[in-house]
Coordinates of C-alpha atoms and ligand atoms in Angstrom, one line a residue:
M26 CA 54.5 -30.8 48.6
A27 CA 56.7 -33.7 47.6
T28 CA 55.8 -35.2 44.3
D29 CA 55.9 -38.8 45.7
D30 CA 53.3 -37.9 48.3
K31 CA 50.6 -40.2 46.7
A32 CA 48.5 -40.1 49.7
S33 CA 47.1 -36.6 48.9
V34 CA 43.9 -36.6 46.9
N35 CA 44.6 -33.2 45.4
P36 CA 48.2 -32.9 44.5
A37 CA 49.0 -29.5 43.0
P38 CA 50.6 -30.0 39.5
A39 CA 54.3 -29.4 39.5
E40 CA 54.1 -26.6 37.0
A41 CA 51.6 -24.6 38.9
G42 CA 53.2 -21.4 40.3
R43 CA 52.9 -21.4 44.1
D44 CA 51.9 -18.4 46.1
F45 CA 50.5 -17.8 49.6
I46 CA 46.9 -18.4 48.6
R47 CA 47.7 -21.7 46.9
D48 CA 49.7 -22.6 50.0
I49 CA 46.7 -22.0 52.2
V50 CA 44.5 -24.1 49.9
Q51 CA 47.0 -26.9 49.9
A52 CA 47.3 -26.8 53.7
D53 CA 43.5 -26.8 54.1
L54 CA 43.3 -29.9 51.8
D55 CA 46.2 -31.6 53.5
A56 CA 44.7 -31.0 57.0
G57 CA 41.2 -32.2 55.9
R58 CA 39.7 -28.8 56.8
V59 CA 38.4 -28.7 53.2
K60 CA 37.3 -31.7 51.1
A61 CA 37.0 -30.0 47.7
V62 CA 38.0 -26.4 46.8
V63 CA 35.3 -24.1 45.7
T64 CA 36.1 -20.6 44.6
R65 CA 34.2 -17.9 42.8
F66 CA 34.8 -14.8 40.6
P67 CA 32.3 -12.2 41.7
P68 CA 32.1 -9.3 39.3
E69 CA 29.7 -6.4 39.7
P70 CA 28.0 -6.0 36.3
N71 CA 28.6 -2.2 36.2
G72 CA 31.3 -2.2 33.5
Y73 CA 33.5 -4.4 31.3
L74 CA 36.2 -6.6 32.7
H75 CA 39.8 -5.3 32.5
I76 CA 43.2 -6.9 32.9
G77 CA 43.0 -6.5 36.7
H78 CA 39.9 -8.7 36.7
A79 CA 41.9 -11.1 34.6
K80 CA 44.2 -11.6 37.6
A81 CA 41.3 -12.4 39.9
I82 CA 39.8 -14.7 37.2
C83 CA 43.1 -16.6 36.6
L84 CA 43.5 -16.9 40.4
N85 CA 40.0 -18.2 41.2
F86 CA 39.5 -20.4 38.2
G87 CA 43.2 -21.4 38.2
I88 CA 43.1 -22.6 41.8
A89 CA 39.9 -24.6 41.1
E90 CA 41.5 -26.3 38.1
E91 CA 44.8 -27.0 39.8
F92 CA 43.3 -28.5 42.9
G93 CA 40.4 -30.4 41.2
G94 CA 37.7 -28.1 42.6
R95 CA 35.3 -25.8 40.9
C96 CA 34.9 -22.0 40.4
H97 CA 31.6 -20.2 40.3
L98 CA 30.8 -17.1 38.2
R99 CA 28.7 -15.0 40.5
F100 CA 27.3 -11.6 39.6
D101 CA 27.4 -9.3 42.5
D102 CA 24.2 -7.5 41.3
T103 CA 23.1 -5.6 44.4
N104 CA 23.2 -2.1 42.9
P105 CA 20.5 -1.9 40.2
T106 CA 21.1 1.7 39.4
K107 CA 24.5 1.0 37.9
E108 CA 24.1 -2.5 36.4
E109 CA 23.1 -3.4 32.9
Q110 CA 22.5 -6.5 30.8
E111 CA 25.1 -5.4 28.3
Y112 CA 27.8 -5.7 31.1
I113 CA 26.5 -9.2 32.2
D114 CA 26.8 -10.5 28.6
A115 CA 30.2 -8.9 28.1
I116 CA 31.5 -10.4 31.4
E117 CA 30.4 -13.9 30.5
R118 CA 31.9 -13.6 27.0
D119 CA 35.2 -12.3 28.4
V120 CA 35.6 -14.9 31.1
R121 CA 35.0 -17.7 28.5
W122 CA 37.4 -16.0 26.0
L123 CA 40.1 -16.0 28.7
G124 CA 39.7 -19.8 28.7
F125 CA 37.6 -20.5 31.7
D126 CA 34.4 -22.3 32.2
W127 CA 32.0 -22.2 35.2
G128 CA 29.9 -25.0 33.8
K129 CA 26.5 -24.9 35.4
H130 CA 27.8 -22.8 38.3
L131 CA 26.4 -19.4 37.2
Y132 CA 24.9 -17.5 40.1
H133 CA 23.7 -14.1 41.0
A134 CA 23.6 -12.4 44.4
S135 CA 20.0 -11.5 43.4
D136 CA 19.1 -15.2 43.5
Y137 CA 19.6 -15.0 47.2
F138 CA 17.6 -11.8 48.0
E139 CA 14.9 -13.7 49.8
R140 CA 17.3 -15.6 52.0
L141 CA 19.3 -12.6 52.7
Y142 CA 16.2 -10.8 53.7
G143 CA 15.3 -13.6 56.1
W144 CA 18.7 -13.5 57.7
A145 CA 18.3 -9.7 58.2
E146 CA 15.1 -10.4 60.1
D147 CA 17.0 -13.0 62.2
L148 CA 19.5 -10.4 63.1
I149 CA 16.8 -8.0 64.2
R150 CA 15.2 -10.7 66.3
A151 CA 18.5 -11.4 67.9
G152 CA 18.9 -7.7 68.8
L153 CA 21.8 -7.4 66.3
A154 CA 20.3 -5.1 63.8
Y155 CA 18.1 -2.0 63.9
V156 CA 16.4 0.4 61.6
D157 CA 18.0 3.9 61.6
D158 CA 16.0 7.0 60.6
Q159 CA 19.1 9.2 60.5
S160 CA 19.8 10.9 57.1
Q161 CA 22.8 9.7 55.1
D162 CA 24.7 12.8 56.2
E163 CA 24.0 12.2 59.9
I164 CA 25.1 8.6 59.6
R165 CA 28.3 9.7 58.0
T166 CA 29.0 12.4 60.5
N167 CA 28.2 10.2 63.5
R168 CA 30.4 7.4 62.2
G169 CA 33.5 9.3 63.6
T170 CA 36.9 9.2 62.0
L171 CA 40.0 7.1 62.2
T172 CA 41.0 8.9 65.4
E173 CA 37.6 9.6 66.9
P174 CA 35.0 7.0 67.9
G175 CA 31.5 7.2 66.4
K176 CA 28.3 8.2 68.2
N177 CA 25.4 5.8 68.8
S178 CA 22.3 6.5 66.7
P179 CA 19.3 7.8 68.7
F180 CA 17.4 4.9 67.0
R181 CA 19.9 2.2 68.1
D182 CA 17.9 0.9 71.0
R183 CA 14.6 0.5 69.2
P184 CA 12.6 -2.5 70.4
V185 CA 12.8 -5.6 68.2
E186 CA 9.1 -5.4 67.2
E187 CA 9.4 -1.8 66.0
N188 CA 12.5 -2.7 64.0
L189 CA 10.7 -5.7 62.4
D190 CA 7.7 -3.6 61.6
L191 CA 9.8 -0.8 60.0
F192 CA 12.0 -3.2 58.1
R193 CA 9.0 -4.9 56.6
R194 CA 7.5 -1.6 55.6
M195 CA 10.8 -0.7 54.1
R196 CA 10.5 -3.8 52.0
A197 CA 6.9 -3.0 51.1
G198 CA 8.0 0.3 49.6
E199 CA 6.3 2.6 52.2
F200 CA 9.3 4.9 52.5
G201 CA 11.2 7.0 50.0
N202 CA 14.8 6.3 48.8
G203 CA 17.3 6.8 51.6
A204 CA 14.6 7.5 54.2
R205 CA 15.8 4.7 56.5
V206 CA 18.4 2.0 56.5
L207 CA 18.9 -1.3 58.4
R208 CA 22.2 -1.3 60.3
A209 CA 24.0 -4.0 62.2
K210 CA 24.4 -3.3 65.9
I211 CA 28.1 -3.9 66.5
D212 CA 30.2 -1.2 68.0
M213 CA 30.3 2.5 67.3
T214 CA 33.7 2.8 69.0
S215 CA 35.4 0.1 67.1
G216 CA 38.9 0.9 65.8
N217 CA 37.6 -0.6 62.5
I218 CA 35.1 1.8 60.9
N219 CA 33.5 -1.1 59.0
L220 CA 32.3 -2.4 62.4
R221 CA 30.6 0.9 63.4
D222 CA 27.1 -0.3 62.8
P223 CA 27.5 -0.9 59.1
V224 CA 24.5 -0.4 56.8
L225 CA 23.0 -3.8 55.8
Y226 CA 20.0 -2.6 53.7
R227 CA 19.1 0.6 51.9
I228 CA 15.9 1.7 50.3
L229 CA 16.2 1.9 46.6
N230 CA 13.1 2.0 44.5
A231 CA 14.7 1.0 41.2
P232 CA 14.0 -1.8 38.9
H233 CA 16.6 -4.6 38.8
P234 CA 17.7 -6.4 35.6
R235 CA 16.7 -9.8 37.1
T236 CA 14.3 -9.2 39.9
G237 CA 12.4 -6.4 38.2
T238 CA 10.4 -4.3 40.7
T239 CA 10.0 -7.0 43.3
W240 CA 12.5 -5.3 45.7
K241 CA 12.4 -1.8 47.1
I242 CA 15.4 -2.5 49.4
Y243 CA 18.8 -3.9 48.4
P244 CA 21.5 -5.5 50.6
S245 CA 24.9 -3.9 50.9
Y246 CA 27.9 -5.6 49.5
D247 CA 29.0 -6.6 53.0
F248 CA 25.7 -8.2 53.8
A249 CA 25.4 -10.0 50.4
H250 CA 28.9 -11.2 49.8
G251 CA 29.8 -13.5 52.6
Q252 CA 26.3 -15.0 52.8
S253 CA 26.4 -15.7 49.0
D254 CA 29.7 -17.5 49.6
A255 CA 28.1 -19.5 52.4
I256 CA 25.1 -20.5 50.3
E257 CA 27.3 -21.7 47.5
G258 CA 29.7 -23.5 49.7
I259 CA 32.7 -21.4 48.8
T260 CA 35.7 -22.6 50.7
H261 CA 38.2 -19.8 49.8
S262 CA 36.7 -16.4 49.2
I263 CA 39.5 -14.6 47.5
C264 CA 39.4 -10.9 47.0
T265 CA 41.6 -7.8 46.8
L266 CA 43.4 -6.1 49.6
E267 CA 40.9 -3.2 50.0
F268 CA 38.5 -5.8 51.6
E269 CA 41.0 -6.7 54.3
D270 CA 39.3 -4.2 56.7
H271 CA 35.9 -5.7 55.8
R272 CA 37.0 -9.2 56.8
P273 CA 35.9 -8.8 60.5
L274 CA 32.4 -7.8 59.3
Y275 CA 32.4 -10.8 56.9
D276 CA 33.3 -13.0 59.8
W277 CA 30.7 -11.3 62.1
C278 CA 27.9 -12.0 59.6
I279 CA 29.0 -15.7 59.1
A280 CA 29.3 -16.1 62.9
N281 CA 25.9 -14.6 63.7
L282 CA 23.7 -16.0 61.0
N283 CA 22.4 -19.5 60.5
V284 CA 24.3 -20.0 57.2
P285 CA 24.9 -23.4 55.6
S286 CA 28.7 -23.2 55.5
K287 CA 31.5 -21.2 57.0
P288 CA 33.6 -19.6 54.2
H289 CA 36.8 -17.7 54.8
Q290 CA 38.0 -14.6 53.1
Y291 CA 41.6 -14.2 51.9
E292 CA 43.1 -11.0 50.3
F293 CA 45.7 -10.5 47.6
A294 CA 47.2 -7.4 46.0
R295 CA 45.3 -6.0 43.1
L296 CA 47.0 -5.5 39.8
N297 CA 48.2 -2.0 38.9
L298 CA 49.9 -1.3 35.6
T299 CA 52.0 1.6 34.5
Y300 CA 50.4 4.0 31.9
T301 CA 47.1 2.3 32.7
V302 CA 44.0 3.1 34.7
L303 CA 42.1 0.1 36.1
S304 CA 39.4 2.0 37.9
K305 CA 36.0 1.0 36.5
R306 CA 34.7 4.5 37.3
V307 CA 37.4 6.1 35.1
L308 CA 37.0 3.5 32.4
T309 CA 33.3 4.3 32.3
E310 CA 34.0 8.0 32.0
L311 CA 36.5 7.4 29.2
V312 CA 33.7 5.7 27.3
R313 CA 30.9 8.1 28.2
G314 CA 33.1 11.2 27.6
G315 CA 34.0 9.9 24.1
H316 CA 37.7 9.8 24.9
V317 CA 37.7 6.3 23.3
T318 CA 35.4 4.7 20.8
G319 CA 33.9 2.3 23.3
W320 CA 34.6 -0.4 25.9
D321 CA 36.4 -2.4 23.2
D322 CA 38.5 0.4 21.9
P323 CA 41.9 -1.2 21.4
R324 CA 43.5 1.4 23.8
M325 CA 41.3 0.3 26.7
P326 CA 42.8 -2.1 29.2
T327 CA 39.5 -4.1 29.0
I328 CA 39.5 -7.7 28.0
A329 CA 37.3 -6.6 25.0
G330 CA 39.8 -3.9 24.0
L331 CA 42.8 -6.2 24.3
R332 CA 40.9 -8.8 22.2
R333 CA 40.1 -6.3 19.5
R334 CA 43.7 -5.2 19.5
G335 CA 44.7 -8.8 18.8
V336 CA 46.1 -9.8 22.2
P337 CA 45.6 -13.5 22.5
P338 CA 44.2 -15.0 25.8
E339 CA 47.3 -17.1 26.4
A340 CA 49.4 -13.9 26.6
I341 CA 47.1 -12.5 29.3
R342 CA 47.3 -15.8 31.2
D343 CA 51.1 -16.0 30.8
F344 CA 51.5 -12.4 32.1
I345 CA 49.3 -13.1 35.1
K346 CA 51.3 -16.2 35.9
R347 CA 54.6 -14.3 35.6
I348 CA 53.5 -11.5 38.0
G349 CA 52.4 -14.0 40.7
V350 CA 50.2 -13.3 43.6
A351 CA 51.4 -11.2 46.6
K352 CA 50.1 -9.6 49.7
A353 CA 51.6 -6.1 49.1
N354 CA 50.3 -3.7 46.4
S355 CA 52.7 -2.8 43.7
L356 CA 52.8 -1.2 40.2
V357 CA 53.7 -3.6 37.4
D358 CA 55.6 -2.3 34.4
V359 CA 53.3 -2.5 31.3
G360 CA 56.4 -3.7 29.5
M361 CA 56.0 -7.0 31.3
F362 CA 52.6 -7.4 29.8
E363 CA 53.9 -6.5 26.4
F364 CA 56.7 -9.1 26.8
S365 CA 54.1 -11.8 27.2
V366 CA 52.2 -10.5 24.2
R367 CA 55.3 -10.6 22.0
E368 CA 56.2 -14.0 23.3
A369 CA 52.8 -15.4 22.4
L370 CA 52.6 -13.7 19.0
N371 CA 56.2 -14.5 18.0
K372 CA 55.2 -18.1 18.2
S373 CA 51.7 -17.9 16.6
A374 CA 51.7 -15.1 14.1
L375 CA 52.3 -15.7 10.4
R376 CA 54.8 -13.4 8.7
R377 CA 53.6 -11.0 6.0
M378 CA 55.0 -7.9 4.3
A379 CA 53.3 -4.5 4.6
V380 CA 54.6 -1.1 3.9
L381 CA 53.1 1.5 6.3
K382 CA 54.5 4.7 4.8
P383 CA 55.2 3.9 1.2
L384 CA 58.0 5.2 -1.0
K385 CA 57.9 4.2 -4.7
L386 CA 60.9 2.4 -6.0
V387 CA 61.4 1.6 -9.7
I388 CA 63.9 -1.1 -10.9
E389 CA 65.1 0.3 -14.1
N390 CA 66.7 -2.9 -15.5
Y391 CA 63.6 -5.0 -14.7
P392 CA 61.5 -5.4 -17.8
D393 CA 58.3 -3.3 -17.9
G394 CA 55.1 -5.3 -17.6
Q395 CA 56.9 -8.4 -16.3
S396 CA 56.3 -10.0 -13.0
E397 CA 57.4 -13.1 -11.2
E398 CA 56.6 -15.2 -8.1
L399 CA 59.0 -15.6 -5.3
D400 CA 58.8 -17.9 -2.3
A401 CA 58.3 -16.4 1.2
V402 CA 58.1 -18.5 4.4
N403 CA 55.1 -18.0 6.6
H404 CA 57.0 -18.6 9.8
P405 CA 60.7 -18.9 10.2
D406 CA 60.6 -21.2 13.3
N407 CA 57.6 -23.3 12.1
P408 CA 58.2 -25.1 8.8
A409 CA 54.7 -26.6 9.1
A410 CA 53.3 -23.1 8.5
G411 CA 54.6 -23.5 4.9
S412 CA 55.3 -20.8 2.4
R413 CA 53.5 -18.6 0.0
K414 CA 54.2 -17.0 -3.4
I415 CA 54.7 -13.3 -3.5
K416 CA 54.6 -11.1 -6.6
F417 CA 57.7 -9.1 -7.7
G418 CA 57.8 -6.5 -10.4
R419 CA 59.4 -3.4 -11.8
E420 CA 57.6 -1.0 -9.4
L421 CA 57.7 -1.6 -5.7
Y422 CA 57.0 0.2 -2.5
I423 CA 59.4 0.3 0.4
E424 CA 59.2 2.0 3.7
Q425 CA 60.1 5.7 3.7
D426 CA 62.1 5.2 6.8
D427 CA 64.3 2.6 5.0
F428 CA 65.8 5.3 2.8
M429 CA 68.0 8.3 3.6
E430 CA 69.5 10.6 1.0
N431 CA 72.3 11.7 3.3
P432 CA 72.7 8.8 5.8
P433 CA 74.7 9.1 9.0
K434 CA 77.5 6.6 9.4
K435 CA 75.6 3.7 10.9
F436 CA 72.6 3.8 8.5
F437 CA 72.9 0.6 6.5
R438 CA 69.6 0.7 4.7
L439 CA 69.0 2.2 1.3
S440 CA 70.8 5.4 0.3
P441 CA 72.3 6.6 -3.0
G442 CA 74.8 4.1 -4.3
M443 CA 74.1 1.6 -1.5
E444 CA 73.2 -2.0 -2.1
V445 CA 70.6 -3.8 0.1
R446 CA 68.6 -7.0 0.0
L447 CA 64.9 -7.0 -0.7
R448 CA 63.5 -9.7 1.5
Y449 CA 62.9 -13.0 -0.4
A450 CA 63.9 -11.2 -3.6
Y451 CA 67.1 -9.6 -5.0
F452 CA 69.9 -7.3 -4.2
I453 CA 69.2 -3.8 -5.4
T454 CA 71.3 -0.6 -5.7
C455 CA 69.9 2.9 -5.5
R456 CA 71.0 4.9 -8.6
E457 CA 68.9 8.0 -8.5
V458 CA 66.6 10.0 -6.3
V459 CA 63.5 11.7 -7.8
K460 CA 62.1 14.7 -5.9
N461 CA 59.0 16.8 -6.2
A462 CA 58.8 20.6 -6.5
K463 CA 59.1 20.9 -2.7
G464 CA 62.3 18.9 -2.7
E465 CA 60.8 15.8 -1.1
V466 CA 61.9 12.4 -2.2
V467 CA 59.0 10.8 -4.2
E468 CA 60.7 8.0 -6.0
L469 CA 63.9 5.9 -6.1
R470 CA 65.4 4.6 -9.3
C471 CA 67.3 1.4 -8.7
T472 CA 68.9 -1.5 -10.4
Y473 CA 68.7 -5.1 -9.4
D474 CA 71.2 -8.0 -9.8
P475 CA 69.3 -10.9 -11.4
A476 CA 72.0 -13.3 -10.1
T477 CA 70.9 -12.7 -6.5
K478 CA 67.4 -14.2 -6.8
G479 CA 66.3 -15.5 -3.4
G480 CA 68.5 -13.0 -1.7
N481 CA 72.1 -14.4 -2.0
A482 CA 74.9 -13.3 -4.3
P483 CA 76.8 -16.2 -6.1
D484 CA 80.0 -14.3 -5.7
G485 CA 79.6 -14.2 -1.9
R486 CA 79.3 -10.5 -1.6
K487 CA 77.3 -9.3 1.4
V488 CA 74.9 -6.5 2.1
K489 CA 74.3 -5.0 5.5
A490 CA 70.5 -4.7 5.4
T491 CA 67.4 -6.5 4.3
I492 CA 64.3 -4.4 3.8
H493 CA 60.7 -5.3 3.2
W494 CA 58.7 -4.3 0.2
V495 CA 55.5 -4.9 -1.7
S496 CA 54.8 -4.9 -5.5
A497 CA 53.0 -1.7 -6.5
A498 CA 50.9 -3.6 -9.1
H499 CA 49.7 -6.2 -6.7
A500 CA 49.6 -4.7 -3.2
I501 CA 46.3 -3.8 -1.5
A502 CA 45.8 -0.3 -0.1
A503 CA 45.0 -0.4 3.6
E504 CA 44.6 1.9 6.6
V505 CA 46.7 1.1 9.7
L506 CA 45.9 2.2 13.2
L507 CA 48.8 2.6 15.5
Y508 CA 47.8 2.7 19.1
N509 CA 50.0 4.1 21.8
P510 CA 49.4 4.1 25.6
L511 CA 46.2 6.0 26.5
F512 CA 48.1 7.9 29.3
V513 CA 51.3 9.8 29.2
K514 CA 52.2 9.3 32.9
P515 CA 53.4 6.0 34.3
D516 CA 51.1 6.5 37.2
P517 CA 48.1 8.4 35.9
S518 CA 45.9 10.2 38.3
G519 CA 42.5 8.5 38.7
A520 CA 39.2 10.0 39.6
E521 CA 38.5 13.6 38.6
N522 CA 41.9 14.4 37.1
F523 CA 42.5 11.6 34.6
T524 CA 41.8 13.7 31.5
A525 CA 44.9 15.8 32.2
D526 CA 47.1 12.7 31.8
L527 CA 45.5 11.5 28.6
N528 CA 48.0 10.9 25.7
P529 CA 47.0 13.2 22.8
N530 CA 48.9 10.9 20.5
S531 CA 47.3 7.6 21.6
L532 CA 46.1 7.0 18.0
E533 CA 48.1 7.5 14.8
V534 CA 46.2 6.8 11.6
L535 CA 48.3 5.8 8.5
D536 CA 45.9 5.9 5.6
G537 CA 48.2 5.1 2.7
A538 CA 49.6 1.7 3.6
R539 CA 50.2 -1.0 1.0
V540 CA 50.0 -4.6 2.1
E541 CA 50.8 -7.9 0.3
P542 CA 47.8 -9.6 -1.4
A543 CA 47.8 -12.5 1.1
L544 CA 46.5 -10.1 3.7
A545 CA 43.1 -9.9 2.0
D546 CA 42.5 -13.1 4.1
A547 CA 43.5 -11.5 7.4
K548 CA 41.0 -11.9 10.3
P549 CA 40.1 -10.0 13.3
E550 CA 41.8 -11.2 16.5
V551 CA 44.3 -13.2 14.6
P552 CA 47.4 -11.1 14.4
V553 CA 50.1 -11.5 11.7
Q554 CA 53.6 -10.1 11.9
F555 CA 54.2 -7.3 9.4
E556 CA 57.9 -8.1 9.0
R557 CA 60.2 -5.6 10.7
Q558 CA 57.2 -3.7 12.1
G559 CA 55.2 -5.5 14.6
Y560 CA 52.0 -7.5 15.1
F561 CA 48.8 -6.4 13.4
C562 CA 45.3 -7.8 13.0
L563 CA 42.3 -6.8 11.0
D564 CA 39.9 -4.4 12.8
P565 CA 36.4 -5.8 13.0
A566 CA 35.2 -2.5 11.3
S567 CA 37.3 -3.3 8.3
K568 CA 35.6 -3.8 4.9
P569 CA 36.9 -5.9 2.0
E570 CA 37.1 -2.7 -0.1
R571 CA 38.9 -0.8 2.7
L572 CA 41.1 -3.0 4.9
V573 CA 41.8 -1.6 8.3
F574 CA 44.6 -3.0 10.4
V575 CA 45.2 -2.5 14.1
R576 CA 48.7 -2.7 15.6
T577 CA 48.6 -5.1 18.5
I578 CA 52.1 -4.3 19.5
G579 CA 55.5 -3.3 17.9
L580 CA 58.4 -5.7 17.6
R581 CA 60.4 -3.9 20.3
D582 CA 59.5 -1.5 22.9
T583 CA 60.2 1.6 20.8
W584 CA 57.6 3.7 22.5
A585 CA 59.2 3.7 25.9
K586 CA 62.5 4.5 24.2
D587 CA 61.1 7.4 22.3
Q588 CA 59.6 8.8 25.5
A589 CA 62.9 8.6 27.2
K590 CA 64.6 10.3 24.3
E591 CA 62.0 13.1 24.3
K592 CA 62.5 13.6 28.0
A593 CA 66.3 13.7 27.6
A594 CA 65.8 16.3 24.9
G595 CA 63.7 18.4 27.3
Ligands
ATP625 P1 35.6 -1.0 41.5 O1 36.1 -0.3 40.3 O2 34.2 -0.4 41.9 O3 36.6 -1.1 42.6 P2 36.1 -3.6 41.0 O4 37.1 -3.4 39.9 O5 36.4 -4.1 42.3 O6 35.2 -2.4 41.1 P3 34.3 -5.9 40.8 O7 33.4 -6.2 39.7 O8 33.8 -5.7 42.1 O9 35.0 -4.6 40.3 O10 35.5 -6.9 40.7 C1 35.3 -8.3 40.7 C2 36.5 -9.0 41.3 O11 37.7 -8.6 40.6 C3 36.7 -8.6 42.7 O12 37.0 -9.8 43.5 C4 37.9 -7.7 42.7 O13 38.6 -7.8 43.9 C5 38.7 -8.2 41.5 N1 39.5 -7.1 41.0 C6 39.1 -5.9 40.6 N2 40.1 -5.1 40.2 C7 41.2 -5.9 40.3 C8 42.6 -5.7 40.0 N3 43.0 -4.5 39.5 N4 43.5 -6.7 40.3 C9 43.0 -7.8 40.8 N5 41.7 -8.1 41.0 C10 40.8 -7.2 40.8
MG626 MG1 34.5 -4.2 43.7

């Protein structure tokens, strides 16, 4: 749309990414078919939300925001055996955390049970629905296949009065679970299996989190969804591609019922991510089977897990914007997500020094018992973040990986005789290596050049590496949890076989880390950059006497590289 088109009431902002759904919305507004856009996000409260849901959330709430409409949060709570209050609470928390607000528009499919029931009776009276006494197996068998038509149920031509009577008795709880169902009377020979007399109601004598024991029958997804949309005045009912084949049934219900509005369903491709499983069933099994510590385990692709890992909501929104919305399913490289996380954290995270695998270093020409304070910037690109004082002394810790006794040609970090810069401090030279009885390096004896304070030599001499460190006397001991992808395969198998593809090294615990004193103030969900290492935040299970940090993400994509190397090595 041209930006000078002032006639339009709902101009899409210029920065909003365009996609085929937004084009449809814009066209409906332009043509006057729709006055105000109303969308909804309709989770089933049978698990926690994951990053795939974030795509649907950003799409539905995003469109409402961009076009000046509104988005409802509607719980699709039609299956009481799998739904729990814990999930309802988590879903609300996670949608809010992602940055979206449904205002007063919080709804539940269960709010509409009475109206849905009334519509079912209307269908019966119109000769468009019947009570079927066949067993579940018989119904399945008689439904036919993709190549064979189905067979009519022997109960298909029941008189209206008998259907009404049986349906009312189903509601009253006269029959056992699964004894009968209510089916739409459409076409058992349809090429679309969803139209072969789909089940509209099933008997389920189970208490519901909201309606208690009022109902003994529950509507199917297909009978609840479109009608809920119609009740709420949803203009664009946006769902994932697997519902494309359900659309004719969606439209059939809307066309044959006296509903207050005529919503339309549009389908988009669901998000699939490499090394990640986004099936709620598998995620539930990961939790129940103890493969992770819970729904908010930082390895989980859930919103709660990502949050605990330190991923900021803006990184998720940025990622969703970058991948766009398409009509064809695809597999997105998890590296794209990590790119968005690094982008966001590089901007926001304060810099700190932490040594994950410490090696002791003694500066022999630095006076024993002395210490001094040095200036360290909190963020190199943001002067407003200020600076802090860090303590320097005779005994330090550096990273084991920053030293090699017999370095290959291109190793420029510390080695015997080599001079390097200690970040924010001095040039030091390694003079001697101390080993234990097993021949392992346990300490480095070094000298420093007092003239290089702040990290520059007055004589202009250069060093090839700058390494991080902490003062042994001042550093705080901490545990650091390094999380790697939960699955070893880019395209892990779902369903029954997922355990075979679990990564046995998805968690590495480093229990001897030493971090600078400023990190005593670290907070959960607020990552800092451990210089040269990556982004880390405090784990909520951390205690003041035992700090625990979680790695949000490394600075570069080292994991993928290591995997490639391993593969190459056989
Ligand atoms: P299931 O695991 O049973 O398929 P679900 O993931 O579809 O469940 P719902 O609670 O029904 O869970 O999902 C709510 C909304 O989120 C639906 O509109 C669904 O289409 C959408 N959604 C679910 N998974 C994804 C995904 N991977 N990408 C995009 N949208 C998704
Ligand atoms: Mg679903």
